[in-house]
């Protein structure tokens, strides 16, 4: 069965039993999490930058229409073309038409999550074009016929041996008859294969980390330089970007870039930061003959007009998933769609529907780590609670859950009754569980006790503590 958001619980259980995945996920803590912490401690103005970034993005979202039009005007001035797509179908058709008009046969892609969101690879292949992913992680996944499991490190779940097997299987036909097992040799082999693809590509496609309204530039960051090659070598360049990628000025983009690398991979700045602003001009040494930007909405306008607007501040750094205890145990594929982790649990239901992805907003302990590390201060736990509330109001949760919540709300609104019921229950549970510290079985809590003990209550109740501290 292909992972799907609808089957989140089944996907998650399978992921927990996958030893290679569990080993790979342990690296998050020592790699990305430790790297971000080092950067945070080394930059005294980190918190001030987060505040400023939030301010810039809130201002941009407030004036999104005018900044998008300003960006479009600049691109046209530079000789490029801007296309507007309301949904993935329109975006795919625009890209396919550009490729057909250019009489292209081959397309090279730089990594972009929006490309995954609109399913561009399948559409291009169905249209008869040969597509190659140029980001090493994405290239590995293309060979494995899998989607990314992390938005920054898409193949984080793959071991070196699995990659060695994949390369041996797919590269033999290209003349590489030695199985490589060392990291550097595998990278060198991929580089040789991809270099030919870059040189032979008719169309280069990239995403955008930011679109700058002031200059009409597209900014992409990579650690491999594949974005530069995808943008400059082919004769046609296509940028696909969502409407929330626009920022007003070059200075704003620079500030966001300072946060992006540090939050994503623990780097002060990513190895390559590339600005493109149109097709090749007279006297330019390189660059494409045609420059197209496809700007995609895909439900973002609805988010803009709702309480979920802060989600549009996301700069796709991945810090929320690196610090999420749920993502850290099950990885990205269990989420069953393009965006995993806390940001995905908000975005996916909005893009494919709460009925398809209803488990995701509930796959969260609301511990708040994601909000604490998010460089643009997105209140992810609040947004997840808001989706749970939508689910409840649209009667998409179970009848039992609705009944239990209604009963709890009724009692909670009557503090004396609440106290009368909870105090003896908690005291009894504390007494029964005192010796073992927890319960192996508990009526109505089998979802929990099936895989772990339920801890016995300890200490005072919240109400008793509240009164002790002088609360009213
Ligand atoms: S929600 Fe915040 S932490 Fe998560 S990817 Fe987006 S910007 Fe990064």
PDB file of N, CA and C and ligand atoms in Angstrom, residues 36 57 151-152 260 263-264 310-311 313-323 340-344 346-347 369-380 383, ligand 1:
ATOM      1  N   UNK A  36      21.672  23.494  14.840  1.00  0.00           N
ATOM      2  CA  UNK A  36      20.858  24.698  15.068  1.00  0.00           C
ATOM      3  C   UNK A  36      21.189  25.310  16.428  1.00  0.00           C
ATOM      4  N   UNK A  57       7.228  39.199   7.289  1.00  0.00           N
ATOM      5  CA  UNK A  57       6.317  38.278   6.595  1.00  0.00           C
ATOM      6  C   UNK A  57       4.859  38.626   6.870  1.00  0.00           C
ATOM      7  N   UNK A 151      11.832  17.730   4.304  1.00  0.00           N
ATOM      8  CA  UNK A 151      11.790  18.779   3.274  1.00  0.00           C
ATOM      9  C   UNK A 151      13.174  19.349   2.952  1.00  0.00           C
ATOM     10  N   UNK A 152      14.139  19.138   3.847  1.00  0.00           N
ATOM     11  CA  UNK A 152      15.494  19.637   3.573  1.00  0.00           C
ATOM     12  C   UNK A 152      16.427  18.492   3.172  1.00  0.00           C
ATOM     13  N   UNK A 260      17.411  31.078   7.719  1.00  0.00           N
ATOM     14  CA  UNK A 260      17.101  29.821   7.026  1.00  0.00           C
ATOM     15  C   UNK A 260      18.192  28.759   7.214  1.00  0.00           C
ATOM     16  N   UNK A 263      18.608  27.624  10.877  1.00  0.00           N
ATOM     17  CA  UNK A 263      17.501  26.823  11.407  1.00  0.00           C
ATOM     18  C   UNK A 263      17.404  25.464  10.712  1.00  0.00           C
ATOM     19  N   UNK A 264      17.799  25.427   9.434  1.00  0.00           N
ATOM     20  CA  UNK A 264      17.610  24.198   8.652  1.00  0.00           C
ATOM     21  C   UNK A 264      18.701  23.166   8.928  1.00  0.00           C
ATOM     22  N   UNK A 310      -0.964  32.523   9.650  1.00  0.00           N
ATOM     23  CA  UNK A 310       0.457  32.456  10.039  1.00  0.00           C
ATOM     24  C   UNK A 310       1.228  31.324   9.363  1.00  0.00           C
ATOM     25  N   UNK A 311       0.519  30.263   8.919  1.00  0.00           N
ATOM     26  CA  UNK A 311       1.217  29.145   8.267  1.00  0.00           C
ATOM     27  C   UNK A 311       1.912  29.609   6.988  1.00  0.00           C
ATOM     28  N   UNK A 313       3.725  32.040   6.651  1.00  0.00           N
ATOM     29  CA  UNK A 313       5.054  32.614   6.918  1.00  0.00           C
ATOM     30  C   UNK A 313       6.153  31.564   6.751  1.00  0.00           C
ATOM     31  N   UNK A 314       5.785  30.296   6.612  1.00  0.00           N
ATOM     32  CA  UNK A 314       6.762  29.189   6.622  1.00  0.00           C
ATOM     33  C   UNK A 314       7.844  29.358   5.545  1.00  0.00           C
ATOM     34  N   UNK A 315       9.109  29.255   5.964  1.00  0.00           N
ATOM     35  CA  UNK A 315      10.210  29.364   4.994  1.00  0.00           C
ATOM     36  C   UNK A 315      10.840  27.984   4.720  1.00  0.00           C
ATOM     37  N   UNK A 316      10.136  26.923   5.117  1.00  0.00           N
ATOM     38  CA  UNK A 316      10.523  25.545   4.779  1.00  0.00           C
ATOM     39  C   UNK A 316      11.942  25.201   5.255  1.00  0.00           C
ATOM     40  N   UNK A 317      12.207  25.526   6.529  1.00  0.00           N
ATOM     41  CA  UNK A 317      13.539  25.212   7.045  1.00  0.00           C
ATOM     42  C   UNK A 317      13.610  23.791   7.608  1.00  0.00           C
ATOM     43  N   UNK A 318      12.476  23.241   8.003  1.00  0.00           N
ATOM     44  CA  UNK A 318      12.449  21.877   8.548  1.00  0.00           C
ATOM     45  C   UNK A 318      12.748  21.787  10.038  1.00  0.00           C
ATOM     46  N   UNK A 319      13.012  22.940  10.698  1.00  0.00           N
ATOM     47  CA  UNK A 319      13.379  22.875  12.128  1.00  0.00           C
ATOM     48  C   UNK A 319      12.263  22.261  12.960  1.00  0.00           C
ATOM     49  N   UNK A 320      11.011  22.538  12.587  1.00  0.00           N
ATOM     50  CA  UNK A 320       9.902  22.006  13.405  1.00  0.00           C
ATOM     51  C   UNK A 320       9.910  20.478  13.385  1.00  0.00           C
ATOM     52  N   UNK A 321      10.200  19.876  12.212  1.00  0.00           N
ATOM     53  CA  UNK A 321      10.194  18.412  12.179  1.00  0.00           C
ATOM     54  C   UNK A 321      11.437  17.832  12.867  1.00  0.00           C
ATOM     55  N   UNK A 322      12.575  18.554  12.745  1.00  0.00           N
ATOM     56  CA  UNK A 322      13.797  18.057  13.405  1.00  0.00           C
ATOM     57  C   UNK A 322      13.621  17.978  14.924  1.00  0.00           C
ATOM     58  N   UNK A 323      12.775  18.846  15.461  1.00  0.00           N
ATOM     59  CA  UNK A 323      12.593  18.904  16.914  1.00  0.00           C
ATOM     60  C   UNK A 323      11.302  18.226  17.370  1.00  0.00           C
ATOM     61  N   UNK A 340       5.812  16.673   5.712  1.00  0.00           N
ATOM     62  CA  UNK A 340       5.676  15.922   6.964  1.00  0.00           C
ATOM     63  C   UNK A 340       5.816  16.832   8.194  1.00  0.00           C
ATOM     64  N   UNK A 341       5.817  16.204   9.362  1.00  0.00           N
ATOM     65  CA  UNK A 341       6.091  16.911  10.611  1.00  0.00           C
ATOM     66  C   UNK A 341       5.001  17.912  10.957  1.00  0.00           C
ATOM     67  N   UNK A 342       5.291  18.781  11.913  1.00  0.00           N
ATOM     68  CA  UNK A 342       4.272  19.738  12.366  1.00  0.00           C
ATOM     69  C   UNK A 342       3.763  20.657  11.252  1.00  0.00           C
ATOM     70  N   UNK A 343       4.678  21.176  10.419  1.00  0.00           N
ATOM     71  CA  UNK A 343       4.186  22.073   9.350  1.00  0.00           C
ATOM     72  C   UNK A 343       3.294  21.301   8.385  1.00  0.00           C
ATOM     73  N   UNK A 344       3.643  20.033   8.130  1.00  0.00           N
ATOM     74  CA  UNK A 344       2.837  19.214   7.229  1.00  0.00           C
ATOM     75  C   UNK A 344       1.481  18.880   7.834  1.00  0.00           C
ATOM     76  N   UNK A 346      -0.273  20.759   9.513  1.00  0.00           N
ATOM     77  CA  UNK A 346      -1.167  21.906   9.272  1.00  0.00           C
ATOM     78  C   UNK A 346      -1.464  22.018   7.775  1.00  0.00           C
ATOM     79  N   UNK A 347      -0.409  21.954   6.951  1.00  0.00           N
ATOM     80  CA  UNK A 347      -0.599  22.216   5.507  1.00  0.00           C
ATOM     81  C   UNK A 347      -1.384  21.119   4.792  1.00  0.00           C
ATOM     82  N   UNK A 369       7.543  22.340  21.112  1.00  0.00           N
ATOM     83  CA  UNK A 369       8.952  22.492  20.691  1.00  0.00           C
ATOM     84  C   UNK A 369       9.042  23.139  19.313  1.00  0.00           C
ATOM     85  N   UNK A 370       8.101  22.759  18.432  1.00  0.00           N
ATOM     86  CA  UNK A 370       8.130  23.270  17.059  1.00  0.00           C
ATOM     87  C   UNK A 370       8.007  24.797  17.028  1.00  0.00           C
ATOM     88  N   UNK A 371       7.099  25.321  17.838  1.00  0.00           N
ATOM     89  CA  UNK A 371       6.911  26.782  17.850  1.00  0.00           C
ATOM     90  C   UNK A 371       8.145  27.467  18.432  1.00  0.00           C
ATOM     91  N   UNK A 372       8.756  26.830  19.432  1.00  0.00           N
ATOM     92  CA  UNK A 372       9.935  27.426  20.070  1.00  0.00           C
ATOM     93  C   UNK A 372      11.088  27.568  19.083  1.00  0.00           C
ATOM     94  N   UNK A 373      11.222  26.630  18.148  1.00  0.00           N
ATOM     95  CA  UNK A 373      12.373  26.688  17.237  1.00  0.00           C
ATOM     96  C   UNK A 373      12.034  27.321  15.891  1.00  0.00           C
ATOM     97  N   UNK A 374      10.768  27.514  15.602  1.00  0.00           N
ATOM     98  CA  UNK A 374      10.409  28.028  14.272  1.00  0.00           C
ATOM     99  C   UNK A 374      10.996  29.433  14.085  1.00  0.00           C
ATOM    100  N   UNK A 375      11.806  29.640  13.050  1.00  0.00           N
ATOM    101  CA  UNK A 375      12.480  30.936  12.899  1.00  0.00           C
ATOM    102  C   UNK A 375      11.521  32.087  12.624  1.00  0.00           C
ATOM    103  N   UNK A 376      10.316  31.769  12.191  1.00  0.00           N
ATOM    104  CA  UNK A 376       9.367  32.858  11.885  1.00  0.00           C
ATOM    105  C   UNK A 376       8.158  32.794  12.825  1.00  0.00           C
ATOM    106  N   UNK A 377       8.378  32.118  13.946  1.00  0.00           N
ATOM    107  CA  UNK A 377       7.418  32.113  15.060  1.00  0.00           C
ATOM    108  C   UNK A 377       6.003  31.708  14.672  1.00  0.00           C
ATOM    109  N   UNK A 378       5.886  30.657  13.912  1.00  0.00           N
ATOM    110  CA  UNK A 378       4.536  30.169  13.564  1.00  0.00           C
ATOM    111  C   UNK A 378       3.976  29.401  14.766  1.00  0.00           C
ATOM    112  N   UNK A 379       2.803  29.778  15.230  1.00  0.00           N
ATOM    113  CA  UNK A 379       2.238  29.099  16.414  1.00  0.00           C
ATOM    114  C   UNK A 379       1.642  27.747  16.024  1.00  0.00           C
ATOM    115  N   UNK A 380       2.497  26.806  15.678  1.00  0.00           N
ATOM    116  CA  UNK A 380       2.013  25.524  15.126  1.00  0.00           C
ATOM    117  C   UNK A 380       1.026  24.803  16.054  1.00  0.00           C
ATOM    118  N   UNK A 383      -2.346  26.317  15.640  1.00  0.00           N
ATOM    119  CA  UNK A 383      -2.955  26.018  14.342  1.00  0.00           C
ATOM    120  C   UNK A 383      -3.470  24.572  14.308  1.00  0.00           C
TER     121      UNK A 383
HETATM  122  S1  LIG B   1       6.870  25.864  10.231  1.00  0.00           S
HETATM  123 FE1  LIG B   1       8.622  27.088  10.920  1.00  0.00          FE
HETATM  124  S2  LIG B   1      10.105  25.566  11.610  1.00  0.00           S
HETATM  125 FE2  LIG B   1       8.597  24.455  10.350  1.00  0.00          FE
HETATM  126  S3  LIG B   1       9.477  24.437   8.296  1.00  0.00           S
HETATM  127 FE3  LIG B   1       8.143  26.238   8.438  1.00  0.00          FE
HETATM  128  S4  LIG B   1       9.514  27.906   9.045  1.00  0.00           S
HETATM  129 FE4  LIG B   1      10.599  26.026   9.471  1.00  0.00          FE
END
